[in-house]
Amino acid sequence: MSRETKWCQNPKCPEKKNSNQIRGSKGSKYYQSNKANGYGNGNFCTLSCYDSWSNIYLDRAINAIGVRITEPVKVSMENAWEVKSEYVYNRGNDTASRYIYFLTNQLFNVRHPITMIQALGSRPTSDDYCNYYQTITSEKAKVLAEQLGLTQQ
């Protein structure tokens, strides 16, 4: 089954009039929207097209689906736990370079070292960079802080 082509959702995209947008045969040529890339969750061809669209439609979209935030969102001290990572580069021995992880809560002024498995939730199955950077959620970090006795229960 072939995947449908996803086109840039900015209706003004063809007005850019780039040479890669020219379609049609001699005598009946036209400019066409570009294929969407990774911008705006894969709905736009460039960041410029996303910005142009959002300047016109974003307020309407937020209002239409009813998710406008009318008061500041607050995160309490008890829920402000997160995992932060730092990459330690060893110039003399690249295989000794590694990530180190910390359970942090800036509101409590806590920065506690934790293991890679605690930070990631499991041991990575490959050496892919992304596997070492995507840490546990704030909710799981709070539970870990409670287990380690770092909260003021």
mmCIF file of C-alpha atoms in Angstrom:
data_model
loop_
_atom_site.group_PDB
_atom_site.id
_atom_site.type_symbol
_atom_site.label_atom_id
_atom_site.label_comp_id
_atom_site.label_asym_id
_atom_site.label_seq_id
_atom_site.Cartn_x
_atom_site.Cartn_y
_atom_site.Cartn_z
ATOM 1 C CA MET A 1 0.000 0.000 0.000
ATOM 2 C CA SER A 2 1.492 3.334 -1.036
ATOM 3 C CA ARG A 3 1.601 6.189 1.408
ATOM 4 C CA GLU A 4 -0.265 9.321 0.381
ATOM 5 C CA THR A 5 1.926 12.346 -0.213
ATOM 6 C CA LYS A 6 1.602 14.916 2.527
ATOM 7 C CA TRP A 7 1.630 18.474 1.185
ATOM 8 C CA CYS A 8 2.667 21.669 2.925
ATOM 9 C CA GLN A 9 -0.405 22.984 4.758
ATOM 10 C CA ASN A 10 0.442 26.656 4.202
ATOM 11 C CA PRO A 11 -1.945 27.855 1.471
ATOM 12 C CA LYS A 12 0.593 30.562 0.568
ATOM 13 C CA CYS A 13 3.373 28.010 -0.096
ATOM 14 C CA PRO A 14 3.065 28.181 -3.915
ATOM 15 C CA GLU A 15 3.367 31.976 -3.729
ATOM 16 C CA LYS A 16 7.067 31.502 -2.879
ATOM 17 C CA LYS A 17 7.472 30.752 -6.612
ATOM 18 C CA ASN A 18 10.597 28.631 -6.295
ATOM 19 C CA SER A 19 11.863 26.816 -9.380
ATOM 20 C CA ASN A 20 11.338 23.427 -7.688
ATOM 21 C CA GLN A 21 7.603 24.232 -7.444
ATOM 22 C CA ILE A 22 7.023 24.626 -11.192
ATOM 23 C CA ARG A 23 4.781 21.925 -12.675
ATOM 24 C CA GLY A 24 2.777 21.420 -15.860
ATOM 25 C CA SER A 25 3.612 21.322 -19.540
ATOM 26 C CA LYS A 26 4.583 24.089 -21.927
ATOM 27 C CA GLY A 27 1.844 26.681 -22.119
ATOM 28 C CA SER A 28 0.035 25.573 -18.920
ATOM 29 C CA LYS A 29 2.656 25.789 -16.176
ATOM 30 C CA TYR A 30 1.864 26.549 -12.528
ATOM 31 C CA TYR A 31 3.471 26.697 -9.099
ATOM 32 C CA GLN A 32 2.567 23.919 -6.674
ATOM 33 C CA SER A 33 2.932 23.471 -2.906
ATOM 34 C CA ASN A 34 6.016 21.590 -1.735
ATOM 35 C CA LYS A 35 5.875 18.210 -0.068
ATOM 36 C CA ALA A 36 5.745 18.495 3.709
ATOM 37 C CA ASN A 37 8.873 17.733 5.703
ATOM 38 C CA GLY A 38 9.502 17.563 9.434
ATOM 39 C CA TYR A 39 8.401 21.090 10.297
ATOM 40 C CA GLY A 40 5.307 21.665 12.415
ATOM 41 C CA ASN A 41 4.893 17.965 13.194
ATOM 42 C CA GLY A 42 5.463 17.040 9.550
ATOM 43 C CA ASN A 43 2.829 19.395 8.094
ATOM 44 C CA PHE A 44 5.033 22.041 6.470
ATOM 45 C CA CYS A 45 7.892 22.134 3.964
ATOM 46 C CA THR A 46 9.975 24.749 5.803
ATOM 47 C CA LEU A 47 10.048 26.587 9.100
ATOM 48 C CA SER A 48 9.173 29.735 7.165
ATOM 49 C CA CYS A 49 5.958 28.122 5.852
ATOM 50 C CA TYR A 50 5.091 26.952 9.372
ATOM 51 C CA ASP A 51 5.662 30.455 10.784
ATOM 52 C CA SER A 52 3.610 32.056 8.022
ATOM 53 C CA TRP A 53 0.719 29.619 8.602
ATOM 54 C CA SER A 54 0.843 29.960 12.384
ATOM 55 C CA ASN A 55 0.757 33.764 12.194
ATOM 56 C CA ILE A 56 -2.594 33.470 10.401
ATOM 57 C CA TYR A 57 -4.240 30.317 11.790
ATOM 58 C CA LEU A 58 -2.726 29.271 15.131
ATOM 59 C CA ASP A 59 -4.953 31.447 17.337
ATOM 60 C CA ARG A 60 -8.032 30.182 15.519
ATOM 61 C CA ALA A 61 -6.909 26.565 15.875
ATOM 62 C CA ILE A 62 -6.261 26.921 19.625
ATOM 63 C CA ASN A 63 -9.665 28.547 20.137
ATOM 64 C CA ALA A 64 -11.474 26.022 17.921
ATOM 65 C CA ILE A 65 -10.278 22.988 19.867
ATOM 66 C CA GLY A 66 -10.719 24.741 23.211
ATOM 67 C CA VAL A 67 -7.202 24.463 24.618
ATOM 68 C CA ARG A 68 -6.377 28.135 25.159
ATOM 69 C CA ILE A 69 -4.527 28.627 28.450
ATOM 70 C CA THR A 70 -5.991 31.641 30.229
ATOM 71 C CA GLU A 71 -3.985 31.482 33.461
ATOM 72 C CA PRO A 72 -0.354 30.523 34.045
ATOM 73 C CA VAL A 73 0.323 26.812 34.374
ATOM 74 C CA LYS A 74 2.194 26.095 37.604
ATOM 75 C CA VAL A 75 4.278 23.109 38.674
ATOM 76 C CA SER A 76 4.482 22.683 42.438
ATOM 77 C CA MET A 77 7.735 21.968 44.273
ATOM 78 C CA GLU A 78 6.669 18.364 44.861
ATOM 79 C CA ASN A 79 6.134 17.798 41.123
ATOM 80 C CA ALA A 80 9.203 19.637 39.784
ATOM 81 C CA TRP A 81 11.443 16.553 39.607
ATOM 82 C CA GLU A 82 13.308 15.791 36.390
ATOM 83 C CA VAL A 83 16.321 13.876 35.147
ATOM 84 C CA LYS A 84 19.184 15.842 33.615
ATOM 85 C CA SER A 85 22.157 14.401 31.796
ATOM 86 C CA GLU A 86 25.668 15.629 31.137
ATOM 87 C CA TYR A 87 28.113 14.196 28.630
ATOM 88 C CA VAL A 88 31.612 13.706 30.006
ATOM 89 C CA TYR A 89 34.123 13.614 27.171
ATOM 90 C CA ASN A 90 37.445 11.867 27.788
ATOM 91 C CA ARG A 91 39.990 13.219 25.275
ATOM 92 C CA GLY A 92 42.560 10.529 25.925
ATOM 93 C CA ASN A 93 40.175 7.578 25.675
ATOM 94 C CA ASP A 94 36.989 8.130 23.695
ATOM 95 C CA THR A 95 35.535 4.811 24.876
ATOM 96 C CA ALA A 96 35.604 6.197 28.437
ATOM 97 C CA SER A 97 33.371 9.148 27.430
ATOM 98 C CA ARG A 98 29.890 8.734 28.863
ATOM 99 C CA TYR A 99 26.701 10.301 30.108
ATOM 100 C CA ILE A 100 26.188 10.960 33.796
ATOM 101 C CA TYR A 101 22.685 11.480 35.158
ATOM 102 C CA PHE A 102 21.181 13.515 37.965
ATOM 103 C CA LEU A 103 17.759 13.605 39.590
ATOM 104 C CA THR A 104 17.096 17.312 40.022
ATOM 105 C CA ASN A 105 14.551 19.648 41.532
ATOM 106 C CA GLN A 106 15.633 23.265 41.235
ATOM 107 C CA LEU A 107 12.848 24.424 43.545
ATOM 108 C CA PHE A 108 14.212 22.188 46.357
ATOM 109 C CA ASN A 109 17.802 22.904 45.211
ATOM 110 C CA VAL A 110 18.507 19.154 44.813
ATOM 111 C CA ARG A 111 20.926 17.571 42.315
ATOM 112 C CA HIS A 112 21.384 13.891 43.160
ATOM 113 C CA PRO A 113 23.482 11.499 41.013
ATOM 114 C CA ILE A 114 21.623 8.430 39.726
ATOM 115 C CA THR A 115 22.492 5.419 37.594
ATOM 116 C CA MET A 116 21.894 5.178 33.865
ATOM 117 C CA ILE A 117 19.193 2.535 34.397
ATOM 118 C CA GLN A 118 17.400 4.777 36.910
ATOM 119 C CA ALA A 119 17.618 7.727 34.495
ATOM 120 C CA LEU A 120 16.498 5.893 31.367
ATOM 121 C CA GLY A 121 14.128 3.384 32.938
ATOM 122 C CA SER A 122 16.055 0.493 31.339
ATOM 123 C CA ARG A 123 19.411 -0.320 29.778
ATOM 124 C CA PRO A 124 19.685 0.925 26.159
ATOM 125 C CA THR A 125 19.776 -1.858 23.582
ATOM 126 C CA SER A 126 22.169 0.010 21.250
ATOM 127 C CA ASP A 127 24.787 2.739 21.279
ATOM 128 C CA ASP A 128 22.479 5.137 19.449
ATOM 129 C CA TYR A 129 22.819 8.640 20.929
ATOM 130 C CA CYS A 130 19.033 9.053 21.279
ATOM 131 C CA ASN A 131 18.824 6.017 23.565
ATOM 132 C CA TYR A 132 20.997 7.740 26.154
ATOM 133 C CA TYR A 133 19.289 11.109 26.014
ATOM 134 C CA GLN A 134 15.594 10.233 26.413
ATOM 135 C CA THR A 135 15.139 10.012 30.159
ATOM 136 C CA ILE A 136 12.167 9.041 32.308
ATOM 137 C CA THR A 137 9.150 11.346 32.620
ATOM 138 C CA SER A 138 8.707 13.897 35.399
ATOM 139 C CA GLU A 139 6.078 11.648 37.009
ATOM 140 C CA LYS A 140 8.522 8.731 37.168
ATOM 141 C CA ALA A 141 11.260 11.079 38.389
ATOM 142 C CA LYS A 142 9.006 12.098 41.293
ATOM 143 C CA VAL A 143 8.448 8.444 42.224
ATOM 144 C CA LEU A 144 12.207 7.816 42.055
ATOM 145 C CA ALA A 145 12.849 10.845 44.290
ATOM 146 C CA GLU A 146 10.392 9.427 46.833
ATOM 147 C CA GLN A 147 12.084 5.989 46.675
ATOM 148 C CA LEU A 148 15.493 7.615 47.251
ATOM 149 C CA GLY A 149 14.175 9.644 50.195
ATOM 150 C CA LEU A 150 14.792 13.002 48.506
ATOM 151 C CA THR A 151 11.294 14.424 48.969
ATOM 152 C CA GLN A 152 9.992 16.264 51.990
ATOM 153 C CA GLN A 153 7.080 13.869 52.588
#
